[in-house]
Amino acid sequence: MKLNWLRKPSEKIVQRGRPFIAFQIEPTTRCQLKCVMCPKTVYTDDWLTGDMPLSVYEKISRYFHLIQRVHLQGWGEPLLHPNLFDMIQIANSENCLTSLTTNGALLAQDMSEELIRKGVDTVAISIAGAMRETHENIRRGSHFDHLIGNIKTLANLKFKMRSKTPLIVLSFLMTKTNIEELPEAVSLAKDIGINEVVATNLDYVPKKAQDDMKIFSCNKADINFKNYIHTAEKRAHQLKMPFRNYPLELEEVIVCEMNPLHIVSLSFDGCISPCIYLNIPSRGLISRIFCGKHYEIERQCFGNLEESDFMEIWTGTPYENFRKVYQDRLNILKKIYSDIGGTFHNLSGVEKSIESELLENPLPEICRSCYKAYHI
C-alpha cells in the first residue's frame, strides 16, 4: 500500500513545479485472494465491492497536469479493472509517472507485454515468503510457483523488448511467520529479475489476529527480527540488490510518508481522502489496534467526485483544516532549523525543542492511532 518506494527516476521527464507528488487511485476493491492480514478478508460481510467508473477517473484526470505520479492501487487488485490500460494511457498523456501494486496472479504474458508497451514506470509485486508454504499460508489463494513464473515472464519480456521500464519491485510483507525467510527472498529476487526489494510492515492492524502477526514494536523490537533484517541487508549488498526496510520501532514523524500535503487518495467510489488508511471501503467504522488499544474511526471522505469538482473539495474548509495541522508541524521544523542557521552543534537541544513544539501541535486525532504517523 506504500508510495515511498516509488521514488526511482524513469525515462519520463516529469514537469517541474507540479504541486502534487501523487494521486493514489483505487481502480477496484475486488481481489481474487483472501490474504489473512487484508481488511477485505477481515471485513468480508461489510466490504464495499466495486470498480471505479472510467467517468470518475476522467474527472480526476483533469488535474493530472498538476501531479507527478499516478499510483493505481488501493485495497483491491488493480489488474482486475477492465479499463486499467485506459487509465494508464490517460496518465501517460499528461506526462505523469505511472505505477501499480499487484498480487501478481494475473501477470501472464499478454498482461505483462501490455504493461511494458503502455510504459508503466513501476510494478510492485507482493510476496509473503521465500517458500511456497509460507507465502500461501499468508496470501491465501495465491500460488507461489505461478507467481514466481509470472515475475520471470515480466522480467524476461522487459529484456526481450529492450525496455528500461517497468522497475520491478518485490514487496515483502514482514510477519512473525516469514521474517526468517527475508534473506532468502533477497536471493530469490536476484534470481528472477527483480530490480529492488522492499521489506514492509503490517502497518494496518484491524484485529488481534493481525496484531499478533506484526514484528514491529511499540517499545523495543525483538533482536532476532532485527538480525534477520540485518542478514537480508548484507545479502542484498553482496548481490548488489537495492534493498530497503521499514523500522521496527515507533518514532513520531512530522509528516508521514503518505504526506497529505501533497498526496491525495481517491477511492473506487469517488471519495477524496488524505490516504488509504483513512479511506477503507467498509460499512461502518474503521477498526484498528494501536499499541494494544482498540480504536474505531469514521471513514474520512472530504468530498465525492460524483458530486463535486476536485479543486472544490481540496480547497474546502474541512480538508484545508486537516492539512493545516501538518503544515503547522512542518513550519515548526523549518523555523527551528532557520533559527539555528543550519548548524547542528547542539543536536540534542534541537531534538528537545522539536519535541516540545510538537507536544503543542499534535497530530490530527484520527492519525494518532495510525502506525504510518510513527514511521512504521
Coordinates of C-alpha atoms in Angstrom, one line a residue:
M1 CA 0.0 0.0 0.0
K2 CA 3.2 2.5 0.3
L3 CA 4.3 5.3 -2.0
N4 CA 7.8 6.0 -0.6
W5 CA 9.5 3.2 -2.6
L6 CA 8.0 4.6 -5.8
R7 CA 10.8 7.1 -6.0
K8 CA 13.1 5.8 -8.7
P9 CA 13.6 8.0 -11.7
S10 CA 12.4 6.8 -15.1
E11 CA 12.8 7.8 -18.7
K12 CA 9.9 10.2 -18.5
I13 CA 10.7 13.8 -17.7
V14 CA 8.2 15.0 -15.2
Q15 CA 7.2 18.6 -15.3
R16 CA 8.9 20.6 -12.5
G17 CA 6.7 22.6 -10.3
R18 CA 3.8 20.2 -10.1
P19 CA 2.4 20.7 -6.6
F20 CA 1.1 17.2 -6.0
I21 CA 3.5 14.3 -5.5
A22 CA 0.9 11.7 -6.4
F23 CA -2.7 10.7 -6.7
Q24 CA -3.2 7.3 -5.3
I25 CA -6.2 6.0 -7.2
E26 CA -8.1 2.8 -6.3
P27 CA -9.3 1.2 -9.5
T28 CA -11.2 -1.6 -7.7
T29 CA -11.9 -3.1 -4.3
R30 CA -12.2 -6.6 -5.9
C31 CA -9.5 -9.2 -5.3
Q32 CA -9.3 -12.9 -6.0
L33 CA -7.2 -13.6 -2.9
K34 CA -8.1 -13.8 0.8
C35 CA -4.9 -12.7 2.4
V36 CA -5.0 -13.2 6.2
M37 CA -3.9 -9.6 7.0
C38 CA -6.1 -7.8 4.5
P39 CA -9.1 -5.7 5.6
K40 CA -11.1 -7.2 2.7
T41 CA -10.8 -10.6 4.4
V42 CA -11.4 -9.3 7.9
Y43 CA -14.5 -7.2 6.9
T44 CA -16.0 -9.7 4.3
D45 CA -19.6 -9.0 5.3
D46 CA -19.2 -5.2 5.3
W47 CA -16.8 -4.8 2.3
L48 CA -17.9 -2.4 -0.4
T49 CA -17.1 -4.2 -3.6
G50 CA -16.9 -2.3 -6.9
D51 CA -14.8 -0.8 -9.8
M52 CA -14.1 2.8 -10.3
P53 CA -16.2 4.1 -13.3
L54 CA -14.0 5.4 -16.0
S55 CA -16.1 8.6 -15.9
V56 CA -14.9 9.3 -12.3
Y57 CA -11.3 8.6 -13.3
E58 CA -11.6 11.0 -16.2
K59 CA -12.9 13.7 -13.8
I60 CA -9.8 13.5 -11.6
S61 CA -7.6 13.2 -14.7
R62 CA -8.4 16.9 -15.5
Y63 CA -5.8 17.7 -12.8
F64 CA -3.1 15.2 -13.8
H65 CA -1.1 18.2 -15.2
L66 CA -0.6 19.2 -11.6
I67 CA 0.8 15.8 -10.3
Q68 CA 4.0 13.9 -10.7
R69 CA 2.7 10.3 -10.3
V70 CA -0.5 8.3 -10.7
H71 CA -0.3 5.2 -8.5
L72 CA -3.1 2.8 -9.4
Q73 CA -3.7 0.8 -6.3
G74 CA -5.9 0.8 -3.2
W75 CA -7.4 -2.1 -1.3
G76 CA -8.1 -4.3 -4.4
E77 CA -6.2 -5.9 -7.2
P78 CA -5.8 -3.2 -10.0
L79 CA -5.2 -5.7 -12.8
L80 CA -8.9 -6.8 -12.4
H81 CA -10.2 -3.5 -13.6
P82 CA -11.5 -3.7 -17.2
N83 CA -10.2 -0.2 -18.1
L84 CA -6.9 -0.3 -16.4
F85 CA -4.9 0.3 -19.6
D86 CA -7.1 3.2 -20.5
M87 CA -6.3 4.7 -17.1
I88 CA -2.6 4.2 -17.7
Q89 CA -2.8 5.8 -21.1
I90 CA -4.7 8.8 -19.8
A91 CA -2.0 9.4 -17.1
N92 CA 0.8 9.0 -19.7
S93 CA -0.9 11.6 -21.9
E94 CA -0.3 14.1 -19.1
N95 CA 3.3 13.0 -18.7
C96 CA 2.7 11.5 -15.3
L97 CA 4.8 8.7 -13.9
T98 CA 2.6 5.6 -13.5
S99 CA 2.8 2.7 -11.1
L100 CA 0.8 0.0 -9.5
T101 CA 1.0 -2.7 -6.9
T102 CA -0.3 -6.2 -7.7
N103 CA -0.6 -9.7 -6.2
G104 CA 1.0 -10.9 -9.4
A105 CA -1.6 -13.6 -10.1
L106 CA -2.7 -12.0 -13.5
L107 CA 0.8 -11.2 -14.7
A108 CA 0.6 -13.6 -17.6
Q109 CA 2.5 -12.9 -20.9
D110 CA -0.3 -10.8 -22.5
M111 CA -0.8 -8.7 -19.4
S112 CA 2.9 -8.2 -18.9
E113 CA 3.5 -7.2 -22.5
E114 CA 0.8 -4.6 -22.4
L115 CA 2.1 -3.1 -19.2
I116 CA 5.5 -2.7 -20.8
R117 CA 4.0 -1.3 -24.1
K118 CA 1.9 1.2 -22.1
G119 CA 5.1 2.4 -20.4
V120 CA 4.2 1.7 -16.8
D121 CA 7.1 3.0 -14.7
T122 CA 6.9 0.8 -11.7
V123 CA 5.3 -2.6 -10.9
A124 CA 5.4 -3.6 -7.3
I125 CA 4.6 -7.3 -6.7
S126 CA 3.6 -8.5 -3.2
I127 CA 5.1 -11.6 -1.7
A128 CA 4.9 -13.1 1.8
G129 CA 7.7 -15.6 1.9
A130 CA 10.6 -17.2 0.1
M131 CA 8.9 -20.7 0.2
R132 CA 5.7 -21.9 -1.2
E133 CA 4.0 -23.0 2.1
T134 CA 4.9 -19.7 4.0
H135 CA 3.7 -17.5 1.2
E136 CA 0.4 -19.4 0.6
N137 CA -0.4 -19.6 4.3
I138 CA -0.5 -15.7 4.4
R139 CA -1.6 -14.8 0.9
R140 CA -4.4 -17.4 0.6
G141 CA -5.4 -18.1 -2.9
S142 CA -2.0 -17.1 -4.3
H143 CA 0.0 -19.9 -5.9
F144 CA 3.7 -19.4 -5.2
D145 CA 5.1 -21.2 -8.2
H146 CA 2.7 -19.5 -10.5
L147 CA 3.6 -16.1 -9.0
I148 CA 7.3 -16.7 -9.4
G149 CA 6.7 -17.8 -13.0
N150 CA 4.8 -14.7 -13.8
I151 CA 7.5 -12.5 -12.3
K152 CA 10.1 -14.2 -14.5
T153 CA 7.8 -13.7 -17.5
L154 CA 7.6 -9.9 -16.9
A155 CA 11.4 -9.7 -16.3
N156 CA 12.2 -11.7 -19.5
L157 CA 9.7 -9.7 -21.6
K158 CA 11.2 -6.5 -20.4
F159 CA 14.6 -7.7 -21.5
K160 CA 13.4 -9.0 -24.9
M161 CA 11.5 -5.8 -25.6
R162 CA 14.6 -3.8 -24.6
S163 CA 12.6 -1.7 -22.2
K164 CA 14.0 0.0 -19.2
T165 CA 10.6 0.1 -17.6
P166 CA 8.9 -1.0 -15.5
L167 CA 11.1 -1.0 -12.5
I168 CA 10.1 -4.4 -10.9
V169 CA 9.9 -4.1 -7.1
L170 CA 9.4 -7.1 -4.8
S171 CA 7.3 -6.0 -1.8
F172 CA 7.9 -8.5 1.1
L173 CA 5.5 -8.2 4.0
M174 CA 7.3 -8.9 7.2
T175 CA 5.5 -11.0 9.7
K176 CA 6.4 -13.3 12.6
T177 CA 5.8 -16.4 10.4
N178 CA 8.0 -15.3 7.5
I179 CA 10.8 -13.0 8.8
E180 CA 13.3 -15.8 8.8
E181 CA 12.9 -16.1 5.1
L182 CA 13.7 -12.5 4.3
P183 CA 17.4 -13.1 3.4
E184 CA 16.3 -16.0 1.1
A185 CA 13.7 -13.7 -0.5
V186 CA 16.5 -11.3 -1.4
S187 CA 18.4 -14.2 -3.1
L188 CA 15.2 -15.3 -4.9
A189 CA 14.6 -11.7 -6.1
K190 CA 18.0 -11.6 -7.7
D191 CA 17.4 -14.9 -9.5
I192 CA 14.0 -13.9 -11.0
G193 CA 14.8 -10.5 -12.4
I194 CA 13.7 -8.2 -9.6
N195 CA 15.1 -4.6 -9.5
E196 CA 14.6 -3.8 -5.9
V197 CA 13.3 -5.4 -2.7
V198 CA 11.3 -3.5 -0.1
A199 CA 10.6 -5.1 3.3
T200 CA 7.3 -3.6 4.6
N201 CA 5.5 -3.8 7.9
L202 CA 1.9 -4.9 8.6
D203 CA 1.1 -1.3 9.2
Y204 CA -2.7 -1.6 9.3
V205 CA -3.8 -3.8 12.1
P206 CA -7.6 -4.2 12.3
K207 CA -7.9 -7.0 14.9
K208 CA -6.0 -9.2 17.3
A209 CA -5.1 -11.8 14.7
Q210 CA -3.3 -9.3 12.6
D211 CA -1.8 -7.6 15.7
D212 CA -0.2 -11.0 16.6
M213 CA 1.4 -11.2 13.2
K214 CA 3.4 -7.9 13.2
I215 CA 7.1 -7.8 14.0
F216 CA 7.5 -4.2 14.9
S217 CA 7.0 -3.0 18.5
C218 CA 5.7 0.0 20.4
N219 CA 8.6 -0.5 22.8
K220 CA 11.8 -2.4 22.0
A221 CA 11.9 -4.6 18.9
D222 CA 12.8 -8.2 19.1
I223 CA 16.6 -8.5 18.5
N224 CA 16.1 -11.7 16.4
F225 CA 13.8 -9.8 14.0
K226 CA 16.5 -7.1 13.7
N227 CA 19.1 -9.7 13.0
Y228 CA 17.1 -11.3 10.1
I229 CA 16.8 -7.9 8.5
H230 CA 20.5 -7.2 9.0
T231 CA 21.3 -10.5 7.3
A232 CA 19.0 -9.6 4.5
E233 CA 20.8 -6.2 4.1
K234 CA 24.1 -8.0 3.9
R235 CA 22.8 -10.5 1.4
A236 CA 21.4 -7.6 -0.7
H237 CA 24.8 -5.8 -0.6
Q238 CA 26.6 -8.9 -1.7
L239 CA 24.2 -9.5 -4.6
K240 CA 24.1 -5.7 -5.5
M241 CA 20.4 -5.8 -5.0
P242 CA 18.8 -2.5 -3.9
F243 CA 17.1 -3.2 -0.6
R244 CA 15.1 -1.1 1.9
N245 CA 13.2 -2.0 5.0
Y246 CA 10.8 -0.1 7.3
P247 CA 11.8 0.4 11.0
L248 CA 10.7 -1.9 13.8
E249 CA 10.3 0.7 16.5
L250 CA 8.0 3.7 16.6
E251 CA 9.2 7.3 16.2
E252 CA 6.7 10.1 15.6
V253 CA 7.3 11.9 12.3
I254 CA 6.5 15.5 11.4
V255 CA 4.6 14.4 8.3
C256 CA 4.1 10.7 7.4
E257 CA 5.1 9.3 4.1
M258 CA 1.5 9.4 2.9
N259 CA 2.1 13.2 3.0
P260 CA -1.4 14.6 3.0
L261 CA 0.0 18.0 2.0
H262 CA 1.0 16.7 -1.5
I263 CA -0.7 13.3 -1.9
V264 CA -4.4 12.6 -2.4
S265 CA -6.2 9.3 -2.2
L266 CA -9.2 8.6 -4.4
S267 CA -11.3 5.5 -3.7
F268 CA -13.2 3.4 -6.2
D269 CA -16.5 5.2 -5.4
G270 CA -15.1 8.7 -5.9
C271 CA -14.3 9.6 -2.3
I272 CA -11.4 12.0 -1.8
S273 CA -9.3 11.4 1.3
P274 CA -5.8 12.1 2.6
C275 CA -4.7 8.5 2.4
I276 CA -5.9 4.9 2.0
Y277 CA -5.6 4.2 5.7
L278 CA -8.4 6.7 6.4
N279 CA -10.5 5.5 3.4
I280 CA -11.0 1.8 3.9
P281 CA -14.1 0.8 1.8
S282 CA -16.1 -0.9 4.5
R283 CA -19.5 -0.1 6.0
G284 CA -19.5 1.3 9.5
L285 CA -16.4 2.5 11.5
I286 CA -12.8 1.7 10.6
S287 CA -11.4 -0.6 13.3
R288 CA -7.7 -0.6 14.2
I289 CA -5.4 -1.7 17.0
F290 CA -2.7 0.6 18.0
C291 CA -0.1 -0.4 20.7
G292 CA -2.5 -2.8 22.3
K293 CA -5.5 -0.4 22.3
H294 CA -8.6 -0.7 20.1
Y295 CA -9.8 2.3 18.2
E296 CA -12.7 3.0 15.8
I297 CA -12.7 5.9 13.4
E298 CA -15.0 7.2 10.7
R299 CA -14.1 6.8 7.1
Q300 CA -12.6 10.2 6.1
C301 CA -14.3 11.5 2.9
F302 CA -13.8 15.2 2.3
G303 CA -16.0 15.1 -0.8
N304 CA -17.0 12.9 -3.7
L305 CA -16.1 13.4 -7.4
E306 CA -19.6 12.2 -8.4
E307 CA -20.9 15.3 -6.7
S308 CA -18.2 17.9 -6.7
D309 CA -15.1 19.1 -8.6
F310 CA -11.8 18.0 -7.1
M311 CA -10.5 21.5 -6.5
E312 CA -13.7 22.5 -4.7
I313 CA -13.0 19.5 -2.4
W314 CA -9.3 20.3 -2.0
T315 CA -9.9 23.9 -1.1
G316 CA -12.9 23.2 1.1
T317 CA -12.6 24.2 4.8
P318 CA -12.7 20.7 6.3
Y319 CA -9.9 19.4 4.0
E320 CA -7.8 22.6 4.5
N321 CA -8.2 22.4 8.3
F322 CA -7.0 18.8 8.2
R323 CA -3.9 19.8 6.2
K324 CA -3.2 22.8 8.3
V325 CA -2.2 20.6 11.2
Y326 CA 0.5 19.1 9.1
Q327 CA 1.6 22.4 7.6
D328 CA 1.9 23.9 11.1
R329 CA 4.1 20.9 12.2
L330 CA 6.2 21.3 9.1
N331 CA 6.6 25.1 9.8
I332 CA 7.8 24.3 13.3
L333 CA 10.7 22.2 11.9
K334 CA 11.5 24.9 9.3
K335 CA 11.6 27.6 11.9
I336 CA 13.8 25.7 14.3
Y337 CA 16.3 24.9 11.5
S338 CA 16.2 28.5 10.4
D339 CA 16.8 29.8 13.9
I340 CA 19.9 27.6 14.3
G341 CA 21.3 28.8 11.0
G342 CA 21.7 25.3 9.5
T343 CA 24.3 24.3 12.2
F344 CA 23.9 21.2 14.4
H345 CA 26.3 21.8 17.2
N346 CA 23.7 21.0 19.8
L347 CA 21.7 18.2 18.2
S348 CA 20.1 17.1 21.5
G349 CA 18.9 20.6 22.1
V350 CA 17.3 20.8 18.6
E351 CA 15.5 17.5 19.2
K352 CA 14.2 18.6 22.6
S353 CA 13.0 21.8 21.0
I354 CA 11.2 19.9 18.3
E355 CA 9.6 17.5 20.8
S356 CA 8.4 20.4 22.9
E357 CA 6.8 22.2 19.9
L358 CA 5.1 19.1 18.7
L359 CA 3.5 18.5 22.0
E360 CA 1.7 21.7 21.5
N361 CA 0.9 20.9 17.9
P362 CA -0.1 17.2 17.9
L363 CA -1.2 15.0 15.0
P364 CA -4.8 15.1 14.0
E365 CA -6.7 12.8 16.3
I366 CA -7.6 10.3 13.6
C367 CA -3.9 10.0 12.8
R368 CA -2.6 9.4 16.3
S369 CA -3.6 5.7 16.2
C370 CA -2.1 5.1 12.8
Y371 CA 1.3 3.4 12.6
K372 CA 2.2 5.4 9.5
A373 CA 2.5 8.5 11.7
Y374 CA 5.3 6.8 13.5
H375 CA 7.5 5.8 10.5
I376 CA 6.4 2.1 10.6

